[in-house]
PDB file of C-alpha atoms in Angstrom:
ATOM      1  CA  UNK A   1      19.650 -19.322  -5.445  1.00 95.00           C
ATOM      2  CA  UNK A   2      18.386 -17.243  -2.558  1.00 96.00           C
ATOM      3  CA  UNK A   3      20.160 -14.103  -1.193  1.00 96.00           C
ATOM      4  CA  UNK A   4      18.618 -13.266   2.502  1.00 97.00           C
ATOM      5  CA  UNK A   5      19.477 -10.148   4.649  1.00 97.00           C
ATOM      6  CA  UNK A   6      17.858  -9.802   8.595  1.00 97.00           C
ATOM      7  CA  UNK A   7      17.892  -6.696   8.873  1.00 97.00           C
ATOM      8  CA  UNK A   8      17.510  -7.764  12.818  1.00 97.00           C
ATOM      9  CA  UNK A   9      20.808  -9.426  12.747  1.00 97.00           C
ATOM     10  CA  UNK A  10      22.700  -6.630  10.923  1.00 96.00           C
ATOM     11  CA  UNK A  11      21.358  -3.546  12.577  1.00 96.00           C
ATOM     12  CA  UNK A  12      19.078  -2.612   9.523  1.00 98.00           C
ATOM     13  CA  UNK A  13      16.026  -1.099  11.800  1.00 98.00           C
ATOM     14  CA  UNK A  14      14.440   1.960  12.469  1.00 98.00           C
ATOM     15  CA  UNK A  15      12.528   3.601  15.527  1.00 98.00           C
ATOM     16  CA  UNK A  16       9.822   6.242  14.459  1.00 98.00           C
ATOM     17  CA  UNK A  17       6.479   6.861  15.153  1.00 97.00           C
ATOM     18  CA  UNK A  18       3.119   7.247  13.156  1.00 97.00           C
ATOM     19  CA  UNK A  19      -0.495   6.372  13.317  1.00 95.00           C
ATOM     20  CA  UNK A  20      -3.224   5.199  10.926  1.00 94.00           C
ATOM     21  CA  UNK A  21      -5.752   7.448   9.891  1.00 92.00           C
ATOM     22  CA  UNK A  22      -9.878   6.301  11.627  1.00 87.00           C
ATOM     23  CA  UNK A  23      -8.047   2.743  12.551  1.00 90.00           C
ATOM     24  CA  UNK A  24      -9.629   2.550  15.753  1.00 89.00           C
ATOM     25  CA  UNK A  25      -6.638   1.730  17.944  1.00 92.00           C
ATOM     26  CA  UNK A  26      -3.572   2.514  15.518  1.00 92.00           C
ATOM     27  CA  UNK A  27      -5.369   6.109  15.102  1.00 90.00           C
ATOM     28  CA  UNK A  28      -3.583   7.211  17.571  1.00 93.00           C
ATOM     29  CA  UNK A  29      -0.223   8.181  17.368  1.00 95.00           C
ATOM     30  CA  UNK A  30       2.194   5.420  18.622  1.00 96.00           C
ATOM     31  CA  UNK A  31       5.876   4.100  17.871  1.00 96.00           C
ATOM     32  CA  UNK A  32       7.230   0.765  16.667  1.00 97.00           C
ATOM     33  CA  UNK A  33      11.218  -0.449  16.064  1.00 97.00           C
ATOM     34  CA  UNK A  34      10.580  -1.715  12.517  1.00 98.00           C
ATOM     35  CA  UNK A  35      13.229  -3.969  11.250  1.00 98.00           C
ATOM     36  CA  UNK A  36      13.927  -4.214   7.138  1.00 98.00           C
ATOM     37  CA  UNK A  37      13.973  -7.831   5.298  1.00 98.00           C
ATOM     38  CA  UNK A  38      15.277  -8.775   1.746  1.00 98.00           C
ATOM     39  CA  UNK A  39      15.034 -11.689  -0.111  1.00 98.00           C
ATOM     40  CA  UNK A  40      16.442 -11.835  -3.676  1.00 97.00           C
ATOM     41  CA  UNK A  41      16.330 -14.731  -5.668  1.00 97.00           C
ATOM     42  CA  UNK A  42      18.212 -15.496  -9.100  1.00 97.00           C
ATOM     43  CA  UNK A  43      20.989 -17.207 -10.655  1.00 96.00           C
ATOM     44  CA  UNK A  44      24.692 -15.971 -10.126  1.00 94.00           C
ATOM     45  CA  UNK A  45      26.745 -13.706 -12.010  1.00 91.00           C
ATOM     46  CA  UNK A  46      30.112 -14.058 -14.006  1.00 91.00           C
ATOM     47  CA  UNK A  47      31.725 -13.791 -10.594  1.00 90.00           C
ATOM     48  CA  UNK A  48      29.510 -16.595  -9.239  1.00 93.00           C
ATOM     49  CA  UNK A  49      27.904 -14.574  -6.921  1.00 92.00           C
ATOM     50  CA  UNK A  50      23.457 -13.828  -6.566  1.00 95.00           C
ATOM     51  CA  UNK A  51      24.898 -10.241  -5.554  1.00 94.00           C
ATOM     52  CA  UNK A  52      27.294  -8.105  -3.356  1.00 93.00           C
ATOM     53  CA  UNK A  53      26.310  -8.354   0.034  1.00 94.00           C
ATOM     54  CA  UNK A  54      27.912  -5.271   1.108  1.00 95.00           C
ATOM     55  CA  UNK A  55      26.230  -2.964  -1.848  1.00 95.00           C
ATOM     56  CA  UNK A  56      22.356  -4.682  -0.599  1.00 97.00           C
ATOM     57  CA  UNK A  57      23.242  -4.173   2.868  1.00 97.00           C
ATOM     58  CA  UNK A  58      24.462  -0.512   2.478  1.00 97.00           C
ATOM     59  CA  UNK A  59      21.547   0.736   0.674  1.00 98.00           C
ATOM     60  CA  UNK A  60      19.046  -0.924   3.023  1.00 98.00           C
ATOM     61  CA  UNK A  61      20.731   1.100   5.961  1.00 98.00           C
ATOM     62  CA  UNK A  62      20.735   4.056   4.076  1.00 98.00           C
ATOM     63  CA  UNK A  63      16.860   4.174   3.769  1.00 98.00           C
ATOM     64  CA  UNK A  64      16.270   2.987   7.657  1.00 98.00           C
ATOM     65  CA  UNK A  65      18.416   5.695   8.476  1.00 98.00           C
ATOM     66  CA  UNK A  66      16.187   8.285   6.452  1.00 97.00           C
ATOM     67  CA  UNK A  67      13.408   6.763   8.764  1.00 98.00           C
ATOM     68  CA  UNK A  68      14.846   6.375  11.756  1.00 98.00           C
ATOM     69  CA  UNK A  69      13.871   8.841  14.894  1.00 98.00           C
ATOM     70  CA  UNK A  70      10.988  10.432  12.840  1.00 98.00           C
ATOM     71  CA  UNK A  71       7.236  10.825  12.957  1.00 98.00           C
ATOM     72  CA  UNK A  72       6.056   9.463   9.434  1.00 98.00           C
ATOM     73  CA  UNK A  73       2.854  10.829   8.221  1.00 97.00           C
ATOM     74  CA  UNK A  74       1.577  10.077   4.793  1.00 97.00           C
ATOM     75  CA  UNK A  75       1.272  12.854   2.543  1.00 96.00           C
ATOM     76  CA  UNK A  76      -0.875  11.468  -0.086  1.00 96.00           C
ATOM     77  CA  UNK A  77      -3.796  10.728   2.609  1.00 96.00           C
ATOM     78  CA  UNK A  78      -7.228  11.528   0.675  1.00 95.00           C
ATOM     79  CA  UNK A  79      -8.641  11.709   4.958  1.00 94.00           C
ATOM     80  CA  UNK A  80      -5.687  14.847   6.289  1.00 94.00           C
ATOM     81  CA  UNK A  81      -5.017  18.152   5.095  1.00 96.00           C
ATOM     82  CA  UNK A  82      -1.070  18.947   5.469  1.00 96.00           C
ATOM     83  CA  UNK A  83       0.253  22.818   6.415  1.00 96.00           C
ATOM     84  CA  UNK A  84       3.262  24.010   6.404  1.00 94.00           C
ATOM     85  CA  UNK A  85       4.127  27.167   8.513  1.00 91.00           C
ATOM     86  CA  UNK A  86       7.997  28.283   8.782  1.00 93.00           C
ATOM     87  CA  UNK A  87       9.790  25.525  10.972  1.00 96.00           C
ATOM     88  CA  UNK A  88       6.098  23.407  12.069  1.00 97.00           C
ATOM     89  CA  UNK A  89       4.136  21.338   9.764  1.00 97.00           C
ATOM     90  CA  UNK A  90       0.276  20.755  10.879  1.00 97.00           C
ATOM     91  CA  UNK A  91      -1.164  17.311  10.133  1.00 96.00           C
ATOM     92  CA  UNK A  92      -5.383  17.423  10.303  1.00 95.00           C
ATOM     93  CA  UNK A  93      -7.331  14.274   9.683  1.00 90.00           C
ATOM     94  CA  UNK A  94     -10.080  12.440  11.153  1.00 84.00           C
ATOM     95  CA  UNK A  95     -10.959  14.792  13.381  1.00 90.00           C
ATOM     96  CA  UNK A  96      -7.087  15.203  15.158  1.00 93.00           C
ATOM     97  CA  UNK A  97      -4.744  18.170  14.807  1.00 95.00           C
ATOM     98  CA  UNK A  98      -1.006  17.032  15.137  1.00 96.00           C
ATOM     99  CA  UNK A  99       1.805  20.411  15.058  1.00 97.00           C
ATOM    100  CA  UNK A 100       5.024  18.561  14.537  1.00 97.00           C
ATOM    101  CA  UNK A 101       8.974  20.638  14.255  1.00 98.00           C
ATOM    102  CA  UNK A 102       9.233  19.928  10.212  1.00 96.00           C
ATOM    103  CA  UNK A 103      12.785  18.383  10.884  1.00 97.00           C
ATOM    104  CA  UNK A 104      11.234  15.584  13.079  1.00 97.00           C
ATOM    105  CA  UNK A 105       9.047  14.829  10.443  1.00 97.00           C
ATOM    106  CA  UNK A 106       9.352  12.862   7.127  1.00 97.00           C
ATOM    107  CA  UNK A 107       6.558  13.313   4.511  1.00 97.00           C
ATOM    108  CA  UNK A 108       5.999   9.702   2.596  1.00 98.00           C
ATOM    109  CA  UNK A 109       4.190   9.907  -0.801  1.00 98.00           C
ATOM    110  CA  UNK A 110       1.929   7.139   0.930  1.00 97.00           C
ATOM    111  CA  UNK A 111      -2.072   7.119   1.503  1.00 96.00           C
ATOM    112  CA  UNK A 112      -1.101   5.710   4.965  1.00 96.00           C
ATOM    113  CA  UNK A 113       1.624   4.523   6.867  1.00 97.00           C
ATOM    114  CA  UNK A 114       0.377   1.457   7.551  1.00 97.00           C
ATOM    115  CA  UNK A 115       3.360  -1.462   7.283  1.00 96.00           C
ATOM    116  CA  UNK A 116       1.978  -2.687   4.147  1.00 97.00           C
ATOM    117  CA  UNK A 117       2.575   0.882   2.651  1.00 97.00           C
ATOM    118  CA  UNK A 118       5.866   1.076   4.488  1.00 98.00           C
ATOM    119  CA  UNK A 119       7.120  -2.254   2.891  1.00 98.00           C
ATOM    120  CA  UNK A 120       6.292  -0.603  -0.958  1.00 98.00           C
ATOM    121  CA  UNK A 121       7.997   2.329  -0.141  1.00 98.00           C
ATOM    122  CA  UNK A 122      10.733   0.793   1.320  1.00 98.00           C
ATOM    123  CA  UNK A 123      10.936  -1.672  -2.033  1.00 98.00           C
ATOM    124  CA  UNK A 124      10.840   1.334  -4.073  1.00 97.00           C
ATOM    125  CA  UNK A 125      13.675   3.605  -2.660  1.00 98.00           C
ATOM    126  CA  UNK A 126      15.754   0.142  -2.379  1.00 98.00           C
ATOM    127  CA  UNK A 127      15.516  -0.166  -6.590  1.00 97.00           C
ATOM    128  CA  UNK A 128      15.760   3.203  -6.866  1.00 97.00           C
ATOM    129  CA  UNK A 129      19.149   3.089  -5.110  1.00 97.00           C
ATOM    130  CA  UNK A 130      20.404  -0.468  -6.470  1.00 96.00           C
ATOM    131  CA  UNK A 131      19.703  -0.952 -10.267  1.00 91.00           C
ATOM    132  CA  UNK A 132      19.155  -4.991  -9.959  1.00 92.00           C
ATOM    133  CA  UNK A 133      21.406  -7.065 -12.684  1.00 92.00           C
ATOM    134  CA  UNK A 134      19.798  -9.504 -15.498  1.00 93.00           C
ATOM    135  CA  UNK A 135      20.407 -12.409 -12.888  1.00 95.00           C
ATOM    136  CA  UNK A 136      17.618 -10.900 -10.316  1.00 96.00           C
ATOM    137  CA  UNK A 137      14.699 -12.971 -10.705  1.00 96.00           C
ATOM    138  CA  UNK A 138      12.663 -11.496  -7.978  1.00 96.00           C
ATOM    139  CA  UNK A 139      12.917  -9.449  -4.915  1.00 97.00           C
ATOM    140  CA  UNK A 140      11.084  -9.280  -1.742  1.00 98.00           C
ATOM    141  CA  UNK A 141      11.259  -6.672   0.992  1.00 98.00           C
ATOM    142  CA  UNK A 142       9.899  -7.185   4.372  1.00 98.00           C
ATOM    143  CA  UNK A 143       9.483  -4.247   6.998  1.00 98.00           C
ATOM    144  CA  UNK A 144       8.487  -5.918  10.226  1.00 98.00           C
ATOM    145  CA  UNK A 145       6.646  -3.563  13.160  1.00 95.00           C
ATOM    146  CA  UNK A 146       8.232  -5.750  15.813  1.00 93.00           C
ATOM    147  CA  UNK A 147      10.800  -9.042  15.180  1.00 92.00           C
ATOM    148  CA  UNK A 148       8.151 -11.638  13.998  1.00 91.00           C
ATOM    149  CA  UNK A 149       5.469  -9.525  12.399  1.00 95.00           C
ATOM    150  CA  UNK A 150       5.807  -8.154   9.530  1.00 96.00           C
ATOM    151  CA  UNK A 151       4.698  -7.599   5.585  1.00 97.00           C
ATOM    152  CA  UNK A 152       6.538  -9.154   2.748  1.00 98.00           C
ATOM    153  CA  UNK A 153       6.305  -7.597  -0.361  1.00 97.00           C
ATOM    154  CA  UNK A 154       7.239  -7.315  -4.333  1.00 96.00           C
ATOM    155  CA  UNK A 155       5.350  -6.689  -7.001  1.00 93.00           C
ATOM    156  CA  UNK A 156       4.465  -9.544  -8.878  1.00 80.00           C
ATOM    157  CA  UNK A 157       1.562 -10.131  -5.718  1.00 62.00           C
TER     158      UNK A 157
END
């Protein structure tokens, strides 16, 4: 059986801004409204059921909203040095210099912030937050930069 969520369709998105370290064009800071995806695959429980809705769909809006209106900037980057200075944090990399309020800011421990790193992070807080039952089979998390593109992932790719 397949359990699917659209995040599109049931308000599971987040606006925030970021950039990619020496990528040419995504170097530069820029926003996107990324939506979240899940697909979970299995057999069903003793209450015939792949999973609860509800509990998948509450946890997946509890880590957009920990994204949502803020700059992301990776903190594992081996390319940017990270300061912190009372209420500012300074981002340097690649020859940029980026002063940000700390509380606009969230610090991912990412290289980059790239929407392949975005969807592993995303996977990982979602386990983290929902221990998966003996009938999970697999799970797949999509975080799309706009509605049709996207980057599936789970970690048996």
């Amino acid at each position: 059986m397949l359990l699917e969520i659209d995040g599109w369709k049931h308000g599971i998105s987040f606006s925030s801004s970021h950039f990619i370290i020496g990528h040419n064009k995504c170097g530069r800071l820029h926003g996107h409204n990324y939506g979240i995806r899940l697909r979970m695959e299995g057999g069903v429980d003793e209450n015939y059921m792949l999973m609860d809705f509800v509990v998948v769909k509450r946890a997946l809006r509890e880590i957009a909203e920990r994204l949502d209106h803020r700059v992301l900037l990776p903190e594992k980057s081996p390319y940017a040095e990270i300061r912190e200075d009372g209420e500012s944090l300074e981002f340097i990399g690649a020859g940029k210099r980026y002063v940000f309020p700390k509380k606009d800011v969230i610090l991912l421990p990412l290289e980059a912030t790239s929407a392949e790193e975005l969807a592993k992070h995303v996977y990982s807080l979602f386990v983290k937050a929902v221990p998966l039952p003996e009938n999970i089979k697999r799970l797949e998390i999509a975080v799309d930069e706009e509605m049709g593109q996207g980057i599936w992932y789970s970690p048996d790719e």
